[in-house]
């Protein structure tokens, strides 16, 4: 399952490999049916560090075991570190959703559920239902209308 995690702590361990420092990262992970805290040690080069410093990362979660794997590509999208541009063929209009966490997570979860890879430009023409849902999210976001509950995670009080 794809989820958004709030970075609640970053500590350099003093170790590292190949010029990349090792960092201890504390996370608060929350999905629709779960919420938990976890920590990991990882090597954080410039790109990874930028996502961590942004305060939120996209993770793949096993809700049963709480095993977490950071998805660096999706994290860069959600944090606005890489462009997230969508062109709707019907009206030839391009929309820039870069750094808009809620709508991008909604889109990423939709693509994940549909088995669509982010290794290339996404072409939803072969799946009319997927295309319609993506268009609705993009247009709603461009119009400034709120979507489903896509609030960023906050530590439980």
Short mmCIF file of N, CA and C in Angstrom, two decimals:
data_model
loop_
_atom_site.label_atom_id
_atom_site.label_comp_id
_atom_site.label_asym_id
_atom_site.label_seq_id
_atom_site.Cartn_x
_atom_site.Cartn_y
_atom_site.Cartn_z
N UNK A 1 0.85 -1.17 0.00
CA UNK A 1 0.00 0.00 0.00
C UNK A 1 0.89 1.23 0.00
N UNK A 2 0.49 2.23 -0.73
CA UNK A 2 1.22 3.49 -0.83
C UNK A 2 0.69 4.45 0.23
N UNK A 3 1.60 5.08 0.99
CA UNK A 3 1.19 6.00 2.05
C UNK A 3 2.18 7.16 2.12
N UNK A 4 1.78 8.20 2.82
CA UNK A 4 2.64 9.35 3.05
C UNK A 4 3.13 9.28 4.49
N UNK A 5 4.42 9.53 4.68
CA UNK A 5 5.00 9.51 6.02
C UNK A 5 5.55 10.89 6.35
N UNK A 6 5.33 11.32 7.56
CA UNK A 6 5.87 12.57 8.07
C UNK A 6 7.24 12.27 8.68
N UNK A 7 8.25 13.03 8.27
CA UNK A 7 9.59 12.87 8.85
C UNK A 7 9.58 13.60 10.19
N UNK A 8 9.72 12.84 11.28
CA UNK A 8 9.66 13.44 12.61
C UNK A 8 11.03 13.62 13.24
N UNK A 9 12.06 13.07 12.60
CA UNK A 9 13.41 13.26 13.11
C UNK A 9 14.47 12.82 12.12
N UNK A 10 15.57 13.56 12.08
CA UNK A 10 16.72 13.24 11.24
C UNK A 10 17.98 13.40 12.09
N UNK A 11 18.81 12.36 12.13
CA UNK A 11 20.05 12.43 12.88
C UNK A 11 21.16 11.79 12.07
N UNK A 12 22.24 12.52 11.84
CA UNK A 12 23.39 11.93 11.17
C UNK A 12 24.10 11.03 12.16
N UNK A 13 24.46 9.82 11.71
CA UNK A 13 25.08 8.84 12.60
C UNK A 13 26.59 9.01 12.68
N UNK A 14 27.18 9.77 11.75
CA UNK A 14 28.63 9.91 11.71
C UNK A 14 29.28 8.92 10.77
N UNK A 15 28.52 7.93 10.33
CA UNK A 15 29.04 6.95 9.37
C UNK A 15 28.56 7.34 7.98
N UNK A 16 29.03 6.61 6.99
CA UNK A 16 28.60 6.86 5.62
C UNK A 16 29.39 6.01 4.66
N UNK A 17 29.00 6.06 3.40
CA UNK A 17 29.67 5.29 2.35
C UNK A 17 29.74 6.16 1.10
N UNK A 18 30.91 6.22 0.48
CA UNK A 18 31.06 6.93 -0.79
C UNK A 18 30.64 8.39 -0.73
N UNK A 19 30.90 9.05 0.37
CA UNK A 19 30.54 10.46 0.49
C UNK A 19 29.09 10.71 0.85
N UNK A 20 28.31 9.64 1.00
CA UNK A 20 26.91 9.79 1.40
C UNK A 20 26.79 9.50 2.89
N UNK A 21 26.32 10.46 3.66
CA UNK A 21 26.20 10.23 5.10
C UNK A 21 25.08 9.24 5.43
N UNK A 22 25.30 8.48 6.50
CA UNK A 22 24.23 7.61 7.00
C UNK A 22 23.37 8.45 7.94
N UNK A 23 22.07 8.32 7.79
CA UNK A 23 21.12 9.12 8.57
C UNK A 23 20.13 8.19 9.26
N UNK A 24 19.81 8.51 10.49
CA UNK A 24 18.71 7.82 11.18
C UNK A 24 17.48 8.70 10.97
N UNK A 25 16.44 8.10 10.41
CA UNK A 25 15.20 8.82 10.08
C UNK A 25 14.07 8.27 10.93
N UNK A 26 13.36 9.15 11.61
CA UNK A 26 12.16 8.76 12.35
C UNK A 26 10.95 9.20 11.54
N UNK A 27 9.98 8.30 11.41
CA UNK A 27 8.81 8.55 10.58
C UNK A 27 7.51 8.28 11.32
N UNK A 28 6.50 9.06 10.99
CA UNK A 28 5.13 8.77 11.42
C UNK A 28 4.37 8.41 10.15
N UNK A 29 3.94 7.17 10.05
CA UNK A 29 3.27 6.65 8.86
C UNK A 29 1.79 6.50 9.16
N UNK A 30 0.96 7.02 8.24
CA UNK A 30 -0.48 6.88 8.46
C UNK A 30 -1.18 6.58 7.14
N UNK A 31 -2.04 5.60 7.19
CA UNK A 31 -2.88 5.25 6.06
C UNK A 31 -4.32 5.26 6.52
N UNK A 32 -5.20 4.80 5.66
CA UNK A 32 -6.62 4.83 6.01
C UNK A 32 -6.96 3.91 7.17
N UNK A 33 -6.21 2.82 7.34
CA UNK A 33 -6.53 1.86 8.40
C UNK A 33 -5.38 1.63 9.38
N UNK A 34 -4.38 2.49 9.38
CA UNK A 34 -3.24 2.28 10.28
C UNK A 34 -2.52 3.60 10.54
N UNK A 35 -1.79 3.61 11.64
CA UNK A 35 -0.96 4.75 12.01
C UNK A 35 0.10 4.21 12.95
N UNK A 36 1.37 4.48 12.64
CA UNK A 36 2.44 3.99 13.50
C UNK A 36 3.71 4.81 13.28
N UNK A 37 4.62 4.71 14.24
CA UNK A 37 5.92 5.34 14.15
C UNK A 37 6.96 4.28 13.86
N UNK A 38 7.98 4.64 13.11
CA UNK A 38 9.05 3.72 12.79
C UNK A 38 10.32 4.52 12.57
N UNK A 39 11.44 3.83 12.47
CA UNK A 39 12.72 4.49 12.22
C UNK A 39 13.55 3.61 11.29
N UNK A 40 14.47 4.25 10.59
CA UNK A 40 15.35 3.52 9.67
C UNK A 40 16.68 4.23 9.59
N UNK A 41 17.71 3.47 9.24
CA UNK A 41 19.01 4.04 8.93
C UNK A 41 19.20 3.89 7.43
N UNK A 42 19.66 4.97 6.80
CA UNK A 42 19.85 4.90 5.36
C UNK A 42 20.92 5.88 4.91
N UNK A 43 21.44 5.63 3.71
CA UNK A 43 22.38 6.55 3.10
C UNK A 43 21.58 7.64 2.40
N UNK A 44 21.97 8.87 2.64
CA UNK A 44 21.19 9.99 2.09
C UNK A 44 22.08 10.93 1.30
N UNK A 45 22.12 10.70 -0.02
CA UNK A 45 22.78 11.63 -0.93
C UNK A 45 21.94 12.89 -1.06
N UNK A 46 22.34 13.79 -1.95
CA UNK A 46 21.65 15.08 -2.07
C UNK A 46 20.17 14.95 -2.39
N UNK A 47 19.81 14.11 -3.37
CA UNK A 47 18.41 13.97 -3.76
C UNK A 47 17.55 13.41 -2.64
N UNK A 48 18.06 12.39 -1.99
CA UNK A 48 17.30 11.81 -0.88
C UNK A 48 17.19 12.79 0.27
N UNK A 49 18.28 13.48 0.55
CA UNK A 49 18.28 14.43 1.67
C UNK A 49 17.26 15.55 1.42
N UNK A 50 17.14 15.99 0.17
CA UNK A 50 16.16 17.04 -0.15
C UNK A 50 14.74 16.58 0.16
N UNK A 51 14.41 15.34 -0.16
CA UNK A 51 13.08 14.82 0.16
C UNK A 51 12.89 14.71 1.66
N UNK A 52 13.90 14.23 2.36
CA UNK A 52 13.80 14.11 3.82
C UNK A 52 13.65 15.49 4.47
N UNK A 53 14.44 16.46 3.99
CA UNK A 53 14.36 17.81 4.54
C UNK A 53 13.01 18.47 4.27
N UNK A 54 12.32 18.04 3.22
CA UNK A 54 10.99 18.58 2.92
C UNK A 54 9.96 18.15 3.96
N UNK A 55 10.29 17.09 4.72
CA UNK A 55 9.43 16.70 5.83
C UNK A 55 8.41 15.63 5.56
N UNK A 56 8.35 15.15 4.31
CA UNK A 56 7.39 14.08 4.01
C UNK A 56 7.96 13.21 2.90
N UNK A 57 7.67 11.93 3.00
CA UNK A 57 8.13 10.99 1.98
C UNK A 57 7.02 9.98 1.69
N UNK A 58 7.06 9.45 0.49
CA UNK A 58 6.11 8.42 0.09
C UNK A 58 6.73 7.08 0.44
N UNK A 59 5.93 6.21 1.05
CA UNK A 59 6.42 4.89 1.45
C UNK A 59 5.48 3.80 0.97
N UNK A 60 6.05 2.64 0.74
CA UNK A 60 5.28 1.43 0.49
C UNK A 60 5.19 0.74 1.83
N UNK A 61 3.99 0.39 2.25
CA UNK A 61 3.76 -0.14 3.59
C UNK A 61 3.06 -1.49 3.53
N UNK A 62 3.52 -2.40 4.37
CA UNK A 62 2.77 -3.63 4.63
C UNK A 62 2.02 -3.36 5.93
N UNK A 63 0.71 -3.09 5.87
CA UNK A 63 -0.04 -2.73 7.08
C UNK A 63 0.00 -3.81 8.16
N UNK A 64 0.15 -5.07 7.78
CA UNK A 64 0.15 -6.15 8.76
C UNK A 64 1.44 -6.18 9.57
N UNK A 65 2.58 -5.94 8.91
CA UNK A 65 3.87 -6.04 9.60
C UNK A 65 4.50 -4.69 9.90
N UNK A 66 3.95 -3.63 9.33
CA UNK A 66 4.50 -2.27 9.43
C UNK A 66 5.86 -2.15 8.74
N UNK A 67 6.18 -3.08 7.86
CA UNK A 67 7.41 -2.96 7.06
C UNK A 67 7.22 -1.79 6.11
N UNK A 68 8.26 -0.96 6.00
CA UNK A 68 8.19 0.26 5.20
C UNK A 68 9.36 0.30 4.23
N UNK A 69 9.08 0.69 3.00
CA UNK A 69 10.12 0.91 2.00
C UNK A 69 9.89 2.30 1.41
N UNK A 70 10.92 3.14 1.45
CA UNK A 70 10.79 4.50 0.93
C UNK A 70 10.80 4.46 -0.59
N UNK A 71 9.88 5.20 -1.19
CA UNK A 71 9.82 5.34 -2.64
C UNK A 71 10.36 6.73 -2.98
N UNK A 72 11.63 6.77 -3.36
CA UNK A 72 12.31 8.04 -3.57
C UNK A 72 11.76 8.80 -4.78
N UNK A 73 11.41 8.10 -5.84
CA UNK A 73 10.87 8.77 -7.04
C UNK A 73 9.56 9.47 -6.74
N UNK A 74 8.66 8.76 -6.08
CA UNK A 74 7.36 9.36 -5.74
C UNK A 74 7.53 10.47 -4.70
N UNK A 75 8.48 10.31 -3.79
CA UNK A 75 8.75 11.35 -2.79
C UNK A 75 9.20 12.64 -3.47
N UNK A 76 10.07 12.53 -4.47
CA UNK A 76 10.53 13.71 -5.20
C UNK A 76 9.36 14.43 -5.88
N UNK A 77 8.42 13.67 -6.43
CA UNK A 77 7.23 14.26 -7.05
C UNK A 77 6.39 15.02 -6.03
N UNK A 78 6.10 14.38 -4.93
CA UNK A 78 5.23 14.96 -3.90
C UNK A 78 5.87 16.21 -3.29
N UNK A 79 7.19 16.22 -3.19
CA UNK A 79 7.89 17.35 -2.58
C UNK A 79 8.22 18.46 -3.57
N UNK A 80 7.84 18.30 -4.84
CA UNK A 80 8.09 19.33 -5.83
C UNK A 80 9.53 19.39 -6.30
N UNK A 81 10.30 18.33 -6.06
CA UNK A 81 11.70 18.31 -6.48
C UNK A 81 11.86 17.96 -7.95
N UNK A 82 10.85 17.35 -8.52
CA UNK A 82 10.78 17.09 -9.96
C UNK A 82 9.39 17.54 -10.42
N UNK A 83 9.28 17.94 -11.68
CA UNK A 83 7.98 18.43 -12.14
C UNK A 83 6.91 17.35 -12.20
N UNK A 84 5.70 17.76 -11.92
CA UNK A 84 4.53 16.87 -12.04
C UNK A 84 3.54 17.59 -12.94
N UNK A 85 3.75 17.43 -14.24
CA UNK A 85 2.91 18.12 -15.23
C UNK A 85 1.99 17.12 -15.91
N UNK A 86 0.77 17.54 -16.10
CA UNK A 86 -0.24 16.68 -16.72
C UNK A 86 -0.85 17.44 -17.89
N UNK A 87 -0.92 16.78 -19.04
CA UNK A 87 -1.56 17.36 -20.21
C UNK A 87 -2.78 16.53 -20.54
N UNK A 88 -3.92 17.18 -20.57
CA UNK A 88 -5.17 16.50 -20.90
C UNK A 88 -5.41 16.65 -22.40
N UNK A 89 -5.43 15.52 -23.09
CA UNK A 89 -5.54 15.52 -24.55
C UNK A 89 -6.84 16.15 -25.04
N UNK A 90 -7.90 16.00 -24.27
CA UNK A 90 -9.21 16.50 -24.70
C UNK A 90 -9.22 18.01 -24.92
N UNK A 91 -8.51 18.74 -24.08
CA UNK A 91 -8.50 20.20 -24.24
C UNK A 91 -7.10 20.76 -24.49
N UNK A 92 -6.10 19.86 -24.64
CA UNK A 92 -4.72 20.26 -24.91
C UNK A 92 -4.20 21.27 -23.89
N UNK A 93 -4.66 21.14 -22.66
CA UNK A 93 -4.23 22.02 -21.58
C UNK A 93 -3.26 21.27 -20.68
N UNK A 94 -2.19 21.96 -20.27
CA UNK A 94 -1.22 21.37 -19.35
C UNK A 94 -1.43 21.96 -17.96
N UNK A 95 -1.28 21.12 -16.97
CA UNK A 95 -1.46 21.52 -15.58
C UNK A 95 -0.21 21.13 -14.81
N UNK A 96 0.27 22.03 -13.96
CA UNK A 96 1.44 21.75 -13.14
C UNK A 96 0.98 21.54 -11.70
N UNK A 97 1.10 20.30 -11.24
CA UNK A 97 0.71 19.97 -9.86
C UNK A 97 1.94 19.77 -8.97
N UNK A 98 3.09 20.23 -9.42
CA UNK A 98 4.34 20.03 -8.68
C UNK A 98 4.19 20.47 -7.22
N UNK A 99 4.57 19.58 -6.32
CA UNK A 99 4.57 19.87 -4.90
C UNK A 99 3.21 19.92 -4.23
N UNK A 100 2.13 19.61 -4.93
CA UNK A 100 0.79 19.60 -4.33
C UNK A 100 0.52 18.21 -3.76
N UNK A 101 0.87 18.03 -2.52
CA UNK A 101 0.89 16.72 -1.88
C UNK A 101 -0.41 15.94 -1.99
N UNK A 102 -1.52 16.52 -1.58
CA UNK A 102 -2.80 15.79 -1.57
C UNK A 102 -3.20 15.25 -2.93
N UNK A 103 -3.30 16.12 -3.94
CA UNK A 103 -3.68 15.63 -5.26
C UNK A 103 -2.67 14.64 -5.85
N UNK A 104 -1.38 14.89 -5.63
CA UNK A 104 -0.38 13.97 -6.17
C UNK A 104 -0.45 12.61 -5.49
N UNK A 105 -0.68 12.58 -4.20
CA UNK A 105 -0.83 11.29 -3.52
C UNK A 105 -2.06 10.56 -4.04
N UNK A 106 -3.13 11.30 -4.27
CA UNK A 106 -4.34 10.69 -4.82
C UNK A 106 -4.05 10.07 -6.20
N UNK A 107 -3.32 10.81 -7.04
CA UNK A 107 -2.95 10.30 -8.36
C UNK A 107 -2.00 9.11 -8.24
N UNK A 108 -0.99 9.23 -7.38
CA UNK A 108 -0.02 8.14 -7.22
C UNK A 108 -0.69 6.86 -6.72
N UNK A 109 -1.63 7.00 -5.78
CA UNK A 109 -2.34 5.82 -5.28
C UNK A 109 -3.21 5.20 -6.36
N UNK A 110 -3.83 6.03 -7.19
CA UNK A 110 -4.64 5.55 -8.30
C UNK A 110 -3.77 4.79 -9.30
N UNK A 111 -2.62 5.36 -9.65
CA UNK A 111 -1.71 4.69 -10.59
C UNK A 111 -1.15 3.41 -10.00
N UNK A 112 -0.81 3.45 -8.71
CA UNK A 112 -0.28 2.26 -8.02
C UNK A 112 -1.31 1.13 -8.06
N UNK A 113 -2.54 1.46 -7.73
CA UNK A 113 -3.61 0.45 -7.73
C UNK A 113 -3.84 -0.12 -9.13
N UNK A 114 -3.59 0.71 -10.16
CA UNK A 114 -3.77 0.26 -11.53
C UNK A 114 -2.54 -0.40 -12.12
N UNK A 115 -1.47 -0.53 -11.31
CA UNK A 115 -0.25 -1.16 -11.79
C UNK A 115 0.51 -0.34 -12.82
N UNK A 116 0.34 0.97 -12.80
CA UNK A 116 1.00 1.85 -13.77
C UNK A 116 2.34 2.30 -13.22
N UNK A 117 3.40 2.07 -13.97
CA UNK A 117 4.76 2.43 -13.58
C UNK A 117 5.01 3.91 -13.81
N UNK A 118 5.90 4.48 -13.00
CA UNK A 118 6.29 5.87 -13.19
C UNK A 118 7.60 5.97 -13.96
N UNK A 119 8.07 4.87 -14.54
CA UNK A 119 9.33 4.87 -15.26
C UNK A 119 9.24 5.53 -16.63
N UNK A 120 8.08 6.01 -16.98
CA UNK A 120 7.88 6.64 -18.29
C UNK A 120 6.70 7.61 -18.15
N UNK A 121 6.46 8.36 -19.21
CA UNK A 121 5.28 9.22 -19.21
C UNK A 121 4.04 8.33 -19.14
N UNK A 122 3.08 8.74 -18.36
CA UNK A 122 1.86 7.94 -18.18
C UNK A 122 0.88 8.27 -19.30
N UNK A 123 0.47 7.25 -20.03
CA UNK A 123 -0.52 7.41 -21.09
C UNK A 123 -1.74 6.59 -20.69
N UNK A 124 -2.80 7.27 -20.31
CA UNK A 124 -3.99 6.59 -19.80
C UNK A 124 -5.04 6.34 -20.87
N UNK A 125 -4.69 6.50 -22.13
CA UNK A 125 -5.68 6.30 -23.20
C UNK A 125 -6.20 4.88 -23.27
N UNK A 126 -5.38 3.90 -22.89
CA UNK A 126 -5.81 2.50 -23.00
C UNK A 126 -6.78 2.10 -21.89
N UNK A 127 -6.92 2.93 -20.87
CA UNK A 127 -7.82 2.63 -19.76
C UNK A 127 -8.74 3.83 -19.54
N UNK A 128 -9.93 3.82 -20.14
CA UNK A 128 -10.84 4.97 -20.04
C UNK A 128 -11.23 5.33 -18.61
N UNK A 129 -11.40 4.33 -17.75
CA UNK A 129 -11.78 4.61 -16.36
C UNK A 129 -10.65 5.33 -15.64
N UNK A 130 -9.43 4.84 -15.81
CA UNK A 130 -8.27 5.49 -15.20
C UNK A 130 -8.12 6.91 -15.74
N UNK A 131 -8.24 7.08 -17.04
CA UNK A 131 -8.12 8.40 -17.66
C UNK A 131 -9.15 9.37 -17.09
N UNK A 132 -10.39 8.91 -16.94
CA UNK A 132 -11.45 9.76 -16.41
C UNK A 132 -11.16 10.18 -14.97
N UNK A 133 -10.69 9.24 -14.16
CA UNK A 133 -10.38 9.56 -12.76
C UNK A 133 -9.20 10.52 -12.65
N UNK A 134 -8.17 10.32 -13.48
CA UNK A 134 -7.02 11.23 -13.48
C UNK A 134 -7.44 12.63 -13.91
N UNK A 135 -8.25 12.73 -14.95
CA UNK A 135 -8.73 14.03 -15.41
C UNK A 135 -9.52 14.74 -14.33
N UNK A 136 -10.35 14.00 -13.61
CA UNK A 136 -11.17 14.60 -12.55
C UNK A 136 -10.27 15.18 -11.46
N UNK A 137 -9.24 14.45 -11.07
CA UNK A 137 -8.32 14.93 -10.02
C UNK A 137 -7.59 16.18 -10.50
N UNK A 138 -7.05 16.13 -11.71
CA UNK A 138 -6.29 17.26 -12.25
C UNK A 138 -7.17 18.50 -12.39
N UNK A 139 -8.34 18.34 -12.96
CA UNK A 139 -9.24 19.50 -13.15
C UNK A 139 -9.73 20.05 -11.82
N UNK A 140 -10.07 19.18 -10.89
CA UNK A 140 -10.52 19.62 -9.57
C UNK A 140 -9.42 20.42 -8.88
N UNK A 141 -8.19 19.93 -8.96
CA UNK A 141 -7.07 20.61 -8.33
C UNK A 141 -6.82 21.97 -8.99
N UNK A 142 -6.86 22.00 -10.32
CA UNK A 142 -6.65 23.26 -11.05
C UNK A 142 -7.73 24.29 -10.70
N UNK A 143 -8.93 23.82 -10.41
CA UNK A 143 -10.03 24.72 -10.05
C UNK A 143 -9.99 25.12 -8.57
N UNK A 144 -9.05 24.55 -7.82
CA UNK A 144 -8.92 24.89 -6.41
C UNK A 144 -9.95 24.24 -5.52
N UNK A 145 -10.58 23.18 -6.00
CA UNK A 145 -11.60 22.49 -5.20
C UNK A 145 -10.93 21.42 -4.35
N UNK A 146 -11.38 21.26 -3.11
CA UNK A 146 -10.80 20.23 -2.26
C UNK A 146 -11.17 18.83 -2.74
N UNK A 147 -10.26 17.90 -2.49
CA UNK A 147 -10.51 16.51 -2.86
C UNK A 147 -10.89 15.71 -1.64
N UNK A 148 -10.88 14.39 -1.79
CA UNK A 148 -11.15 13.53 -0.64
C UNK A 148 -10.10 13.78 0.43
N UNK A 149 -10.33 13.27 1.58
CA UNK A 149 -9.43 13.49 2.72
C UNK A 149 -8.02 13.03 2.36
N UNK A 150 -7.20 13.96 1.93
CA UNK A 150 -5.81 13.68 1.58
C UNK A 150 -4.89 14.53 2.44
N UNK A 151 -5.30 14.81 3.66
CA UNK A 151 -4.49 15.64 4.53
C UNK A 151 -3.15 15.00 4.79
N UNK A 152 -2.14 15.84 4.97
CA UNK A 152 -0.83 15.33 5.29
C UNK A 152 -0.88 14.73 6.69
N UNK A 153 -0.08 13.68 6.92
CA UNK A 153 -0.11 13.05 8.23
C UNK A 153 0.47 13.98 9.29
N UNK A 154 -0.10 13.90 10.46
CA UNK A 154 0.43 14.61 11.62
C UNK A 154 0.50 13.60 12.74
N UNK A 155 1.48 13.75 13.64
CA UNK A 155 1.55 12.80 14.75
C UNK A 155 0.26 12.80 15.54
N UNK A 156 -0.18 11.60 15.91
CA UNK A 156 -1.41 11.50 16.72
C UNK A 156 -1.17 12.11 18.08
N UNK A 157 -2.15 12.84 18.57
CA UNK A 157 -2.01 13.48 19.88
C UNK A 157 -2.37 12.53 20.99
#
